[in-house]
N, C-alpha and C. Protein backbone atom coordinates (compact mmCIF):
# COMPACT_ATOMS: atom_id res chain seq x y z
N MET A 1 -23.74 0.54 -1.54
CA MET A 1 -22.77 -0.14 -2.16
C MET A 1 -23.21 -1.12 -3.11
N ASP A 2 -23.02 -1.21 -4.51
CA ASP A 2 -23.44 -2.01 -5.29
C ASP A 2 -22.68 -3.38 -5.32
N ASN A 3 -23.16 -4.27 -5.99
CA ASN A 3 -22.37 -5.71 -6.11
C ASN A 3 -20.96 -5.58 -6.57
N ARG A 4 -20.68 -4.71 -7.42
CA ARG A 4 -19.24 -4.55 -8.02
C ARG A 4 -18.24 -4.11 -6.81
N GLN A 5 -19.00 -3.05 -6.02
CA GLN A 5 -18.16 -2.44 -5.03
C GLN A 5 -17.92 -3.46 -3.87
N ARG A 6 -19.08 -4.34 -3.64
CA ARG A 6 -18.98 -5.34 -2.65
C ARG A 6 -17.82 -6.35 -3.00
N ARG A 7 -17.78 -6.69 -4.33
CA ARG A 7 -16.72 -7.69 -4.87
C ARG A 7 -15.45 -7.13 -4.62
N LEU A 8 -15.13 -5.73 -4.82
CA LEU A 8 -13.84 -5.03 -4.72
C LEU A 8 -13.48 -4.92 -3.34
N GLN A 9 -14.41 -4.83 -2.47
CA GLN A 9 -13.99 -4.69 -1.00
C GLN A 9 -13.66 -6.04 -0.62
N ARG A 10 -14.32 -7.21 -0.82
CA ARG A 10 -13.97 -8.61 -0.51
C ARG A 10 -12.52 -8.84 -1.20
N LYS A 11 -12.18 -8.26 -2.37
CA LYS A 11 -10.93 -8.74 -2.75
C LYS A 11 -9.83 -7.78 -2.02
N ILE A 12 -10.19 -6.52 -1.62
CA ILE A 12 -9.11 -5.83 -0.83
C ILE A 12 -8.87 -6.63 0.54
N ASN A 13 -10.00 -7.03 1.01
CA ASN A 13 -9.87 -7.48 2.32
C ASN A 13 -8.99 -8.77 2.30
N LYS A 14 -9.33 -9.61 1.05
CA LYS A 14 -8.43 -10.94 0.81
C LYS A 14 -6.90 -10.58 0.71
N ILE A 15 -6.64 -9.45 -0.02
CA ILE A 15 -5.32 -9.12 -0.12
C ILE A 15 -4.62 -8.56 1.20
N LEU A 16 -5.35 -8.14 2.03
CA LEU A 16 -4.96 -7.44 3.11
C LEU A 16 -4.78 -8.61 4.22
N ASP A 17 -5.70 -9.62 4.18
CA ASP A 17 -5.59 -10.77 4.99
C ASP A 17 -4.31 -11.56 4.64
N ASP A 18 -4.08 -11.71 3.24
CA ASP A 18 -2.83 -12.45 2.80
C ASP A 18 -1.59 -11.79 3.32
N ILE A 19 -1.63 -10.36 3.12
CA ILE A 19 -0.38 -9.73 3.41
C ILE A 19 -0.11 -9.64 4.92
N GLU A 20 -1.09 -9.77 5.75
CA GLU A 20 -1.19 -9.71 7.19
C GLU A 20 -0.36 -10.65 7.59
N LEU A 21 -0.60 -12.08 7.16
CA LEU A 21 0.45 -13.11 7.70
C LEU A 21 1.80 -12.79 7.41
N TRP A 22 2.14 -12.42 6.20
CA TRP A 22 3.52 -12.11 5.89
C TRP A 22 4.06 -11.12 6.74
N PHE A 23 3.27 -10.12 6.97
CA PHE A 23 3.83 -9.00 7.85
C PHE A 23 4.12 -9.31 9.15
N TYR A 24 3.24 -10.42 9.78
CA TYR A 24 3.51 -10.84 11.06
C TYR A 24 4.76 -11.56 11.28
N LEU A 25 4.98 -12.61 10.21
CA LEU A 25 6.20 -13.22 10.11
C LEU A 25 7.45 -12.19 10.15
N TRP A 26 7.33 -11.45 9.24
CA TRP A 26 8.38 -10.59 9.07
C TRP A 26 8.69 -9.58 10.33
N GLU A 27 7.65 -9.21 10.99
CA GLU A 27 7.73 -8.63 12.47
C GLU A 27 8.39 -9.38 13.31
N GLU A 28 8.04 -10.80 13.44
CA GLU A 28 8.76 -11.49 14.17
C GLU A 28 10.13 -11.59 14.13
N ASP A 29 10.45 -11.82 12.78
CA ASP A 29 11.93 -11.98 12.62
C ASP A 29 12.66 -10.81 12.62
N ILE A 30 12.24 -9.36 12.52
CA ILE A 30 12.86 -8.28 12.78
C ILE A 30 13.03 -8.03 14.33
N ASN A 31 11.88 -8.43 15.13
CA ASN A 31 12.04 -8.17 16.56
C ASN A 31 13.36 -9.16 17.14
N ASP A 32 13.22 -10.23 16.59
CA ASP A 32 14.24 -11.17 17.01
C ASP A 32 15.68 -10.70 16.68
N LEU A 33 15.85 -10.28 15.47
CA LEU A 33 17.03 -9.64 15.02
C LEU A 33 17.57 -8.41 15.85
N VAL A 34 16.63 -7.55 16.20
CA VAL A 34 16.82 -6.31 17.12
C VAL A 34 17.30 -6.70 18.49
N GLU A 35 16.71 -7.78 18.98
CA GLU A 35 16.98 -8.19 20.29
C GLU A 35 18.31 -8.72 20.38
N ILE A 36 18.77 -9.37 19.29
CA ILE A 36 20.07 -10.14 19.14
C ILE A 36 21.01 -9.01 19.18
N TYR A 37 20.88 -8.02 18.29
CA TYR A 37 21.92 -6.87 18.36
C TYR A 37 21.80 -6.04 19.41
N LYS A 38 20.77 -5.90 20.10
CA LYS A 38 20.72 -5.04 21.46
C LYS A 38 21.47 -5.89 22.40
N ARG A 39 21.38 -7.08 22.69
CA ARG A 39 22.01 -7.80 23.74
C ARG A 39 23.36 -8.15 23.62
N ASP A 40 23.62 -8.61 22.29
CA ASP A 40 25.05 -9.20 22.10
C ASP A 40 26.03 -8.24 21.33
N LYS A 41 25.38 -7.12 20.85
CA LYS A 41 26.48 -6.34 20.11
C LYS A 41 26.38 -4.84 20.69
N VAL A 42 25.74 -4.44 21.59
CA VAL A 42 25.46 -3.34 22.38
C VAL A 42 26.64 -2.41 22.34
N GLU A 43 27.75 -2.99 22.67
CA GLU A 43 29.27 -2.19 22.93
C GLU A 43 29.52 -1.66 21.56
N ASP A 44 29.34 -2.40 20.48
CA ASP A 44 30.08 -1.79 19.45
C ASP A 44 29.03 -1.60 18.23
N ILE A 45 27.70 -1.38 18.56
CA ILE A 45 26.67 -1.15 17.68
C ILE A 45 27.08 0.30 16.84
N TYR A 46 27.58 1.26 17.22
CA TYR A 46 28.02 2.19 16.61
C TYR A 46 29.12 2.34 15.65
N LYS A 47 29.97 1.10 15.65
CA LYS A 47 30.92 0.91 14.80
C LYS A 47 30.37 0.64 13.40
N SER A 48 30.89 1.19 12.30
CA SER A 48 30.33 1.16 11.06
C SER A 48 30.13 -0.26 10.52
N SER A 49 31.01 -1.07 10.72
CA SER A 49 31.13 -2.59 10.45
C SER A 49 29.97 -3.00 11.01
N THR A 50 29.47 -3.02 12.22
CA THR A 50 28.24 -3.72 12.97
C THR A 50 27.11 -2.99 12.36
N TYR A 51 27.07 -1.72 12.18
CA TYR A 51 25.99 -0.90 11.79
C TYR A 51 25.54 -1.46 10.37
N SER A 52 26.59 -1.65 9.65
CA SER A 52 26.35 -2.19 8.17
C SER A 52 25.68 -3.50 8.16
N GLN A 53 26.32 -4.31 8.99
CA GLN A 53 26.00 -5.79 9.14
C GLN A 53 24.42 -5.94 9.37
N PHE A 54 24.20 -5.01 10.43
CA PHE A 54 22.68 -5.12 10.92
C PHE A 54 21.78 -4.66 9.71
N ARG A 55 22.21 -3.48 9.12
CA ARG A 55 21.41 -3.04 8.08
C ARG A 55 21.22 -4.18 6.90
N LYS A 56 22.28 -4.76 6.57
CA LYS A 56 22.17 -5.80 5.57
C LYS A 56 21.25 -6.93 5.86
N GLU A 57 21.39 -7.44 7.22
CA GLU A 57 20.47 -8.45 7.61
C GLU A 57 19.01 -8.05 7.73
N VAL A 58 18.84 -6.85 8.20
CA VAL A 58 17.35 -6.26 7.94
C VAL A 58 16.91 -6.08 6.53
N SER A 59 17.83 -5.70 5.59
CA SER A 59 17.53 -5.56 4.29
C SER A 59 17.20 -6.99 3.58
N ASN A 60 17.98 -7.95 4.09
CA ASN A 60 17.80 -9.27 3.56
C ASN A 60 16.32 -9.88 4.06
N VAL A 61 16.14 -9.88 5.17
CA VAL A 61 14.87 -10.27 5.80
C VAL A 61 13.55 -9.54 5.19
N THR A 62 13.86 -8.16 4.87
CA THR A 62 12.75 -7.30 4.35
C THR A 62 12.56 -7.80 2.98
N LYS A 63 13.58 -7.95 2.09
CA LYS A 63 13.43 -8.24 0.79
C LYS A 63 12.56 -9.60 0.60
N HIS A 64 12.81 -10.42 1.44
CA HIS A 64 12.25 -11.82 1.45
C HIS A 64 10.81 -11.58 1.50
N TYR A 65 10.30 -10.86 2.53
CA TYR A 65 8.81 -10.81 2.84
C TYR A 65 8.19 -9.91 1.43
N PHE A 66 8.99 -9.00 1.22
CA PHE A 66 8.38 -7.90 0.04
C PHE A 66 8.22 -8.96 -1.14
N THR A 67 9.16 -9.89 -1.28
CA THR A 67 8.97 -10.81 -2.62
C THR A 67 7.63 -11.47 -2.54
N GLN A 68 7.29 -12.00 -1.36
CA GLN A 68 6.10 -12.55 -1.12
C GLN A 68 4.83 -11.74 -1.39
N ILE A 69 4.94 -10.35 -0.64
CA ILE A 69 3.77 -9.66 -0.85
C ILE A 69 3.68 -9.14 -2.26
N ASN A 70 4.85 -8.97 -3.07
CA ASN A 70 4.64 -8.52 -4.54
C ASN A 70 3.87 -9.79 -5.37
N LYS A 71 4.22 -10.95 -4.89
CA LYS A 71 3.54 -11.99 -5.58
C LYS A 71 2.00 -12.12 -5.49
N ILE A 72 1.69 -11.88 -4.08
CA ILE A 72 0.20 -11.70 -3.71
C ILE A 72 -0.42 -10.47 -4.75
N LEU A 73 0.16 -9.30 -4.56
CA LEU A 73 -0.27 -8.17 -5.40
C LEU A 73 -0.59 -8.52 -6.81
N ARG A 74 0.73 -9.15 -7.44
CA ARG A 74 0.68 -9.36 -8.86
C ARG A 74 -0.56 -10.30 -9.10
N GLN A 75 -0.66 -11.25 -8.37
CA GLN A 75 -1.63 -12.38 -8.67
C GLN A 75 -3.07 -11.91 -8.37
N GLU A 76 -3.33 -10.72 -7.55
CA GLU A 76 -4.69 -10.40 -7.18
C GLU A 76 -5.01 -9.14 -7.93
N LEU A 77 -4.14 -8.34 -8.53
CA LEU A 77 -4.37 -7.05 -9.16
C LEU A 77 -4.21 -7.13 -10.72
N ASN A 78 -3.17 -7.86 -11.12
CA ASN A 78 -2.84 -7.70 -12.48
C ASN A 78 -4.01 -8.34 -13.41
N SER A 79 -4.38 -7.49 -14.42
CA SER A 79 -5.32 -7.82 -15.27
C SER A 79 -4.84 -7.27 -16.87
N THR A 80 -5.96 -7.31 -17.84
CA THR A 80 -5.44 -6.78 -19.18
C THR A 80 -5.38 -5.41 -18.96
N ALA A 81 -6.26 -4.62 -18.07
CA ALA A 81 -6.21 -3.19 -18.10
C ALA A 81 -5.19 -2.56 -17.26
N TYR A 82 -4.84 -3.25 -16.38
CA TYR A 82 -3.84 -2.90 -15.14
C TYR A 82 -2.85 -3.93 -14.77
N ASN A 83 -1.64 -3.34 -14.27
CA ASN A 83 -0.77 -4.18 -13.62
C ASN A 83 0.17 -3.43 -12.72
N THR A 84 1.10 -4.14 -12.02
CA THR A 84 1.74 -3.16 -11.05
C THR A 84 2.66 -2.29 -11.48
N LYS A 85 2.84 -2.25 -12.61
CA LYS A 85 3.84 -1.24 -13.44
C LYS A 85 3.13 0.00 -14.01
N THR A 86 1.63 -0.28 -13.96
CA THR A 86 0.75 0.72 -14.49
C THR A 86 0.91 2.27 -13.75
N VAL A 87 1.17 3.26 -14.56
CA VAL A 87 1.27 4.54 -13.84
C VAL A 87 0.06 5.25 -14.09
N TRP A 88 -0.54 5.59 -13.05
CA TRP A 88 -1.94 6.47 -13.25
C TRP A 88 -1.93 7.71 -12.48
N CYS A 89 -1.08 7.77 -11.48
CA CYS A 89 -1.01 9.15 -10.71
C CYS A 89 0.00 10.21 -11.26
N VAL A 90 -0.32 11.45 -10.76
CA VAL A 90 0.35 12.56 -11.52
C VAL A 90 1.80 12.39 -11.04
N ASP A 91 2.26 11.75 -10.04
CA ASP A 91 3.51 11.66 -9.51
C ASP A 91 4.34 10.91 -10.34
N GLY A 92 3.75 10.08 -11.49
CA GLY A 92 4.49 9.25 -12.26
C GLY A 92 5.13 7.95 -11.59
N LYS A 93 4.50 7.56 -10.53
CA LYS A 93 4.96 6.17 -9.81
C LYS A 93 3.81 5.01 -10.10
N SER A 94 4.52 3.85 -10.28
CA SER A 94 3.56 2.76 -10.46
C SER A 94 3.48 2.05 -9.00
N LEU A 95 2.72 1.19 -8.75
CA LEU A 95 2.55 0.12 -7.59
C LEU A 95 4.00 -0.37 -7.21
N ASP A 96 4.69 -0.90 -8.26
CA ASP A 96 6.11 -1.31 -8.04
C ASP A 96 7.21 -0.26 -7.56
N ASP A 97 6.78 0.81 -8.02
CA ASP A 97 7.77 1.92 -7.56
C ASP A 97 7.40 2.38 -6.06
N ARG A 98 6.19 2.37 -5.93
CA ARG A 98 5.84 2.44 -4.28
C ARG A 98 6.20 1.61 -3.38
N LEU A 99 6.29 0.42 -3.76
CA LEU A 99 6.54 -0.74 -3.00
C LEU A 99 8.25 -0.64 -2.75
N ALA A 100 8.87 -0.21 -3.73
CA ALA A 100 10.28 -0.08 -3.51
C ALA A 100 10.71 0.93 -2.69
N ILE A 101 9.73 2.03 -2.79
CA ILE A 101 10.22 3.05 -1.71
C ILE A 101 9.80 2.75 -0.43
N HIS A 102 8.51 2.18 -0.21
CA HIS A 102 8.10 1.71 1.24
C HIS A 102 9.29 0.68 1.80
N LYS A 103 9.65 -0.25 0.91
CA LYS A 103 10.68 -1.21 1.54
C LYS A 103 11.96 -0.42 2.03
N ALA A 104 12.37 0.58 1.23
CA ALA A 104 13.55 1.23 1.59
C ALA A 104 13.39 2.17 2.86
N GLN A 105 12.23 2.65 3.09
CA GLN A 105 11.89 3.46 4.16
C GLN A 105 11.73 2.48 5.48
N MET A 106 11.19 1.50 5.14
CA MET A 106 11.20 0.32 6.30
C MET A 106 12.71 -0.11 6.87
N ILE A 107 13.46 -0.35 5.95
CA ILE A 107 14.97 -0.67 6.42
C ILE A 107 15.47 0.39 7.15
N ALA A 108 15.27 1.53 6.61
CA ALA A 108 16.10 2.87 7.20
C ALA A 108 15.33 3.20 8.45
N ASN A 109 14.05 2.83 8.69
CA ASN A 109 13.35 3.22 9.97
C ASN A 109 13.64 2.13 11.08
N ILE A 110 13.81 0.84 10.68
CA ILE A 110 14.01 -0.24 11.57
C ILE A 110 15.56 0.02 11.88
N THR A 111 16.76 0.36 11.02
CA THR A 111 17.76 0.47 11.46
C THR A 111 18.01 1.69 12.63
N LYS A 112 17.11 2.76 12.20
CA LYS A 112 17.14 3.85 13.26
C LYS A 112 16.59 3.39 14.50
N ALA A 113 15.42 2.57 14.46
CA ALA A 113 14.99 2.00 15.71
C ALA A 113 16.04 1.40 16.58
N LEU A 114 16.67 0.53 15.93
CA LEU A 114 17.82 -0.15 16.77
C LEU A 114 18.98 0.93 17.47
N ILE A 115 19.22 1.94 16.68
CA ILE A 115 20.01 2.87 17.46
C ILE A 115 19.46 3.65 18.39
N GLU A 116 18.08 4.10 18.34
CA GLU A 116 17.30 4.69 19.44
C GLU A 116 17.29 3.74 20.63
N TYR A 117 16.89 2.46 20.37
CA TYR A 117 16.98 1.38 21.41
C TYR A 117 18.39 1.42 22.10
N THR A 118 19.48 1.38 21.56
CA THR A 118 20.65 1.14 21.97
C THR A 118 20.94 2.35 23.10
N ALA A 119 20.71 3.56 22.32
CA ALA A 119 21.14 4.90 22.98
C ALA A 119 20.30 5.23 24.28
N THR A 120 18.86 4.79 24.14
CA THR A 120 17.83 5.16 25.26
C THR A 120 17.35 4.21 25.84
N GLY A 121 17.37 2.99 25.44
CA GLY A 121 16.65 2.01 25.91
C GLY A 121 15.25 1.99 25.88
N VAL A 122 14.67 2.82 24.86
CA VAL A 122 13.49 2.72 24.61
C VAL A 122 13.22 2.28 23.03
N ASN A 123 12.34 1.21 23.21
CA ASN A 123 12.22 0.39 21.94
C ASN A 123 11.01 0.90 20.87
N ASN A 124 11.32 1.68 20.07
CA ASN A 124 10.21 2.36 19.06
C ASN A 124 9.82 1.52 17.94
N LEU A 125 10.43 0.28 17.94
CA LEU A 125 10.16 -0.48 16.52
C LEU A 125 8.65 -0.84 16.59
N ASN A 126 7.78 -1.01 17.43
CA ASN A 126 6.43 -1.46 17.22
C ASN A 126 5.84 0.10 16.40
N LYS A 127 6.17 1.27 16.91
CA LYS A 127 5.59 2.46 16.37
C LYS A 127 5.92 2.45 14.90
N TYR A 128 7.20 2.02 14.42
CA TYR A 128 7.58 2.10 13.00
C TYR A 128 6.74 0.96 12.31
N MET A 129 6.59 -0.11 13.05
CA MET A 129 5.90 -1.46 12.50
C MET A 129 4.47 -0.90 12.11
N LYS A 130 3.69 -0.36 13.22
CA LYS A 130 2.36 -0.03 12.94
C LYS A 130 2.18 1.25 11.73
N ALA A 131 3.15 2.09 11.74
CA ALA A 131 3.23 3.11 10.68
C ALA A 131 3.32 2.47 9.38
N HIS A 132 4.28 1.47 9.12
CA HIS A 132 4.45 0.81 7.88
C HIS A 132 3.35 -0.15 7.49
N LYS A 133 2.70 -0.68 8.44
CA LYS A 133 1.46 -1.69 8.29
C LYS A 133 0.55 -0.73 7.70
N TYR A 134 0.07 0.48 8.36
CA TYR A 134 -0.89 1.22 7.82
C TYR A 134 -0.57 1.86 6.43
N ALA A 135 0.53 2.13 6.40
CA ALA A 135 1.01 2.76 4.93
C ALA A 135 0.66 1.55 3.88
N MET A 136 0.87 0.16 4.28
CA MET A 136 0.67 -0.82 3.28
C MET A 136 -0.86 -0.84 3.04
N GLN A 137 -1.60 -0.76 4.01
CA GLN A 137 -3.15 -1.06 3.98
C GLN A 137 -3.64 0.11 3.10
N ARG A 138 -3.06 1.43 3.17
CA ARG A 138 -3.42 2.43 2.46
C ARG A 138 -3.12 2.26 0.90
N LEU A 139 -1.97 1.86 0.59
CA LEU A 139 -1.44 1.57 -0.77
C LEU A 139 -2.29 0.52 -1.38
N VAL A 140 -2.58 -0.55 -0.66
CA VAL A 140 -3.53 -1.60 -1.34
C VAL A 140 -4.87 -0.91 -1.59
N ASN A 141 -5.48 -0.37 -0.64
CA ASN A 141 -6.87 0.29 -0.96
C ASN A 141 -6.90 1.11 -2.01
N THR A 142 -5.84 2.12 -2.25
CA THR A 142 -5.76 3.12 -3.29
C THR A 142 -5.30 2.44 -4.63
N GLU A 143 -4.58 1.67 -4.67
CA GLU A 143 -4.22 0.80 -5.92
C GLU A 143 -5.25 -0.01 -6.17
N ALA A 144 -5.97 -0.75 -5.70
CA ALA A 144 -7.26 -1.50 -6.01
C ALA A 144 -8.31 -0.69 -6.43
N ARG A 145 -8.49 0.37 -5.95
CA ARG A 145 -9.62 1.31 -6.40
C ARG A 145 -9.11 1.98 -7.77
N ALA A 146 -7.89 2.29 -7.99
CA ALA A 146 -7.32 2.85 -9.18
C ALA A 146 -7.66 1.79 -10.26
N LYS A 147 -7.13 0.56 -10.04
CA LYS A 147 -7.37 -0.60 -10.90
C LYS A 147 -8.88 -0.75 -11.35
N GLU A 148 -9.69 -0.46 -10.38
CA GLU A 148 -11.13 -0.76 -10.52
C GLU A 148 -11.81 0.39 -11.64
N THR A 149 -11.29 1.59 -11.30
CA THR A 149 -11.52 2.84 -12.22
C THR A 149 -11.01 2.59 -13.48
N ILE A 150 -9.81 2.07 -13.65
CA ILE A 150 -9.12 1.78 -15.03
C ILE A 150 -9.98 0.89 -15.85
N GLU A 151 -10.41 -0.29 -15.03
CA GLU A 151 -11.25 -1.49 -15.73
C GLU A 151 -12.69 -0.84 -16.28
N VAL A 152 -13.21 -0.12 -15.36
CA VAL A 152 -14.54 0.52 -15.76
C VAL A 152 -14.50 1.49 -16.86
N LEU A 153 -13.49 2.21 -16.96
CA LEU A 153 -13.21 3.31 -18.09
C LEU A 153 -12.92 2.36 -19.44
N ALA A 154 -12.27 1.22 -19.31
CA ALA A 154 -11.91 0.60 -20.59
C ALA A 154 -13.24 -0.20 -20.83
N LYS A 155 -13.91 -0.86 -19.99
CA LYS A 155 -15.31 -1.46 -20.40
C LYS A 155 -16.15 -0.38 -20.80
N ALA A 156 -16.28 0.74 -20.25
CA ALA A 156 -17.32 1.69 -20.84
C ALA A 156 -17.00 2.27 -22.02
N LYS A 157 -15.92 2.33 -22.43
CA LYS A 157 -15.40 2.72 -23.87
C LYS A 157 -15.74 1.58 -24.75
N ALA A 158 -15.38 0.21 -24.54
CA ALA A 158 -15.69 -0.82 -25.18
C ALA A 158 -17.15 -0.96 -25.65
N ASP A 159 -18.09 -0.73 -24.76
CA ASP A 159 -19.29 -0.81 -24.64
C ASP A 159 -20.19 0.45 -25.25
N GLY A 160 -19.56 1.40 -25.59
CA GLY A 160 -19.99 2.56 -26.42
C GLY A 160 -20.61 3.64 -25.53
N TYR A 161 -19.98 3.58 -24.12
CA TYR A 161 -20.49 4.68 -23.28
C TYR A 161 -19.60 5.84 -23.59
N LYS A 162 -20.24 7.00 -23.53
CA LYS A 162 -19.42 8.31 -23.69
C LYS A 162 -19.01 9.05 -22.44
N TYR A 163 -19.79 8.67 -21.30
CA TYR A 163 -19.67 9.36 -19.94
C TYR A 163 -19.62 8.38 -18.87
N VAL A 164 -18.93 8.74 -17.85
CA VAL A 164 -19.05 7.94 -16.55
C VAL A 164 -19.69 9.00 -15.44
N GLU A 165 -20.06 8.34 -14.49
CA GLU A 165 -20.54 9.25 -13.22
C GLU A 165 -19.64 8.81 -11.96
N ILE A 166 -19.24 9.85 -11.26
CA ILE A 166 -18.60 9.65 -10.07
C ILE A 166 -19.49 9.42 -8.89
N VAL A 167 -19.45 8.48 -8.16
CA VAL A 167 -20.42 8.17 -7.21
C VAL A 167 -19.43 8.03 -5.89
N GLU A 168 -19.66 8.82 -4.81
CA GLU A 168 -18.90 8.82 -3.63
C GLU A 168 -19.70 7.98 -2.66
N MET A 169 -18.93 7.42 -1.53
CA MET A 169 -19.42 7.08 -0.33
C MET A 169 -19.70 8.43 0.40
N MET A 170 -20.95 8.74 0.74
CA MET A 170 -21.45 9.83 1.33
C MET A 170 -21.59 9.49 2.94
N ASP A 171 -20.64 9.92 3.88
CA ASP A 171 -20.83 9.72 5.38
C ASP A 171 -19.94 10.65 5.71
N ASP A 172 -19.88 10.57 7.23
CA ASP A 172 -18.94 11.61 7.85
C ASP A 172 -17.44 11.53 7.76
N LYS A 173 -16.98 10.33 6.82
CA LYS A 173 -15.55 10.21 6.51
C LYS A 173 -15.18 10.79 5.24
N THR A 174 -16.37 11.15 4.42
CA THR A 174 -16.07 11.83 3.12
C THR A 174 -15.58 13.10 3.28
N CYS A 175 -14.40 13.26 2.45
CA CYS A 175 -13.72 14.58 2.38
C CYS A 175 -14.65 15.73 1.51
N ASP A 176 -14.11 16.96 1.95
CA ASP A 176 -15.02 18.10 1.15
C ASP A 176 -14.91 17.92 -0.30
N TYR A 177 -13.67 17.64 -0.93
CA TYR A 177 -13.50 17.34 -2.33
C TYR A 177 -14.45 16.47 -2.91
N CYS A 178 -14.28 15.20 -2.30
CA CYS A 178 -15.07 14.14 -2.91
C CYS A 178 -16.57 14.39 -2.80
N ILE A 179 -17.21 15.20 -1.73
CA ILE A 179 -18.53 15.47 -1.45
C ILE A 179 -18.80 16.52 -2.75
N GLU A 180 -17.87 17.22 -3.21
CA GLU A 180 -18.26 18.21 -4.43
C GLU A 180 -18.30 17.43 -5.62
N MET A 181 -17.31 16.30 -5.85
CA MET A 181 -17.12 15.55 -7.03
C MET A 181 -18.29 14.61 -7.08
N ASN A 182 -18.92 14.27 -6.09
CA ASN A 182 -20.27 13.23 -6.37
C ASN A 182 -21.20 13.62 -7.02
N GLY A 183 -21.53 12.59 -8.11
CA GLY A 183 -22.65 13.13 -9.27
C GLY A 183 -21.99 13.64 -10.36
N LYS A 184 -20.81 14.20 -10.39
CA LYS A 184 -20.22 14.76 -11.62
C LYS A 184 -20.20 13.70 -12.77
N ILE A 185 -20.40 14.36 -13.87
CA ILE A 185 -20.29 13.54 -15.12
C ILE A 185 -19.05 13.93 -15.84
N VAL A 186 -18.36 12.82 -16.32
CA VAL A 186 -17.01 13.09 -17.03
C VAL A 186 -16.96 12.33 -18.25
N PRO A 187 -16.53 12.99 -19.32
CA PRO A 187 -16.43 12.04 -20.74
C PRO A 187 -15.45 11.11 -20.49
N VAL A 188 -15.73 9.94 -21.19
CA VAL A 188 -14.94 8.73 -21.01
C VAL A 188 -13.49 9.13 -21.63
N ASN A 189 -13.48 9.80 -22.79
CA ASN A 189 -12.15 10.12 -23.52
C ASN A 189 -11.40 11.38 -22.85
N LYS A 190 -12.10 11.97 -21.84
CA LYS A 190 -11.38 13.00 -21.09
C LYS A 190 -10.97 12.49 -19.69
N ALA A 191 -11.26 11.22 -19.15
CA ALA A 191 -11.12 10.67 -18.08
C ALA A 191 -9.79 10.51 -17.59
N GLN A 192 -9.41 11.22 -16.34
CA GLN A 192 -7.82 11.01 -15.90
C GLN A 192 -7.90 10.48 -14.59
N VAL A 193 -7.39 9.17 -14.34
CA VAL A 193 -7.44 8.74 -13.05
C VAL A 193 -6.68 9.51 -12.00
N GLY A 194 -7.20 9.92 -10.91
CA GLY A 194 -6.55 10.62 -9.98
C GLY A 194 -6.81 12.23 -10.22
N ILE A 195 -7.19 12.69 -11.33
CA ILE A 195 -7.50 13.97 -11.54
C ILE A 195 -8.81 14.35 -11.76
N ASN A 196 -9.78 13.63 -12.62
CA ASN A 196 -11.18 13.93 -12.67
C ASN A 196 -11.88 12.78 -12.41
N VAL A 197 -11.31 11.62 -12.04
CA VAL A 197 -12.09 10.31 -11.71
C VAL A 197 -11.23 9.86 -10.72
N ASN A 198 -11.95 8.86 -9.74
CA ASN A 198 -11.30 8.40 -8.56
C ASN A 198 -10.20 7.44 -8.64
N PRO A 199 -9.28 7.18 -7.88
CA PRO A 199 -9.32 7.73 -6.53
C PRO A 199 -8.57 9.27 -6.67
N PHE A 200 -9.11 10.10 -5.88
CA PHE A 200 -8.60 11.53 -5.84
C PHE A 200 -7.58 11.49 -4.82
N HIS A 201 -7.29 10.80 -3.78
CA HIS A 201 -6.36 10.76 -2.76
C HIS A 201 -6.20 9.41 -2.11
N PRO A 202 -5.15 9.20 -1.36
CA PRO A 202 -5.07 7.93 -0.61
C PRO A 202 -6.35 7.53 0.15
N ASN A 203 -6.77 6.27 -0.12
CA ASN A 203 -8.01 5.71 0.72
C ASN A 203 -9.10 6.31 0.08
N CYS A 204 -9.16 6.93 -0.92
CA CYS A 204 -10.40 7.34 -1.53
C CYS A 204 -11.35 6.23 -1.80
N ARG A 205 -12.62 6.35 -1.48
CA ARG A 205 -13.61 5.23 -1.42
C ARG A 205 -14.48 5.40 -2.48
N GLY A 206 -14.40 6.51 -3.33
CA GLY A 206 -15.39 6.62 -4.36
C GLY A 206 -15.32 5.80 -5.65
N HIS A 207 -16.18 5.70 -6.58
CA HIS A 207 -15.95 4.83 -7.83
C HIS A 207 -16.76 5.64 -8.92
N ILE A 208 -16.65 5.07 -10.05
CA ILE A 208 -17.41 5.42 -11.10
C ILE A 208 -18.22 4.41 -11.87
N ILE A 209 -19.32 4.94 -12.45
CA ILE A 209 -20.29 3.97 -13.25
C ILE A 209 -20.45 4.64 -14.52
N PRO A 210 -20.84 3.69 -15.58
CA PRO A 210 -21.04 4.16 -16.98
C PRO A 210 -22.20 5.09 -16.97
N TYR A 211 -22.46 6.02 -17.85
CA TYR A 211 -23.43 7.06 -17.82
C TYR A 211 -23.80 7.29 -19.28
N LYS A 212 -25.02 7.30 -19.69
CA LYS A 212 -25.25 7.59 -21.29
C LYS A 212 -26.00 8.97 -20.97
């Protein structure tokens, strides 16, 4: 791992540490909210008015914490070459788009967890929390590496390089596709992030370097 990749990993770790605090506070608030509804409103939880009120409260709490997370991501990732509205993946979605989808999924799953808790007495909230926490970590890892690739391509072009080389982390975690792509030389003017330069998939750990 070269110095640039070490700096990138430190930045990713810092973002995840900052998000971790807000995630913890959000989790505490959601747990309190679920327990209040489970204890005080169990008899009428299936009424549409109670269900709608719970979903609204979950939505308000979640929006608050996502506002803080968005601020962290914009502060740490935005640059002249990349920002949270940049579309690099073939699905046409930016980081802002993915965060909006993630937030909606979290609200839906927490509401579902309350219904399951009320009906069966089994609290699956922690299961959903862990899944969303992992999804957020994966999102940060992937977007940070996409940003890195976009910036390297821009600088390589500005410095007169005509090619970049793909450099993969070669260990037992490396997928077959990334093993195959390791060492490939790609023309700068034909490089497409997510297609022929990293990241090729979520949590992809490869990167590119200028090549003459």
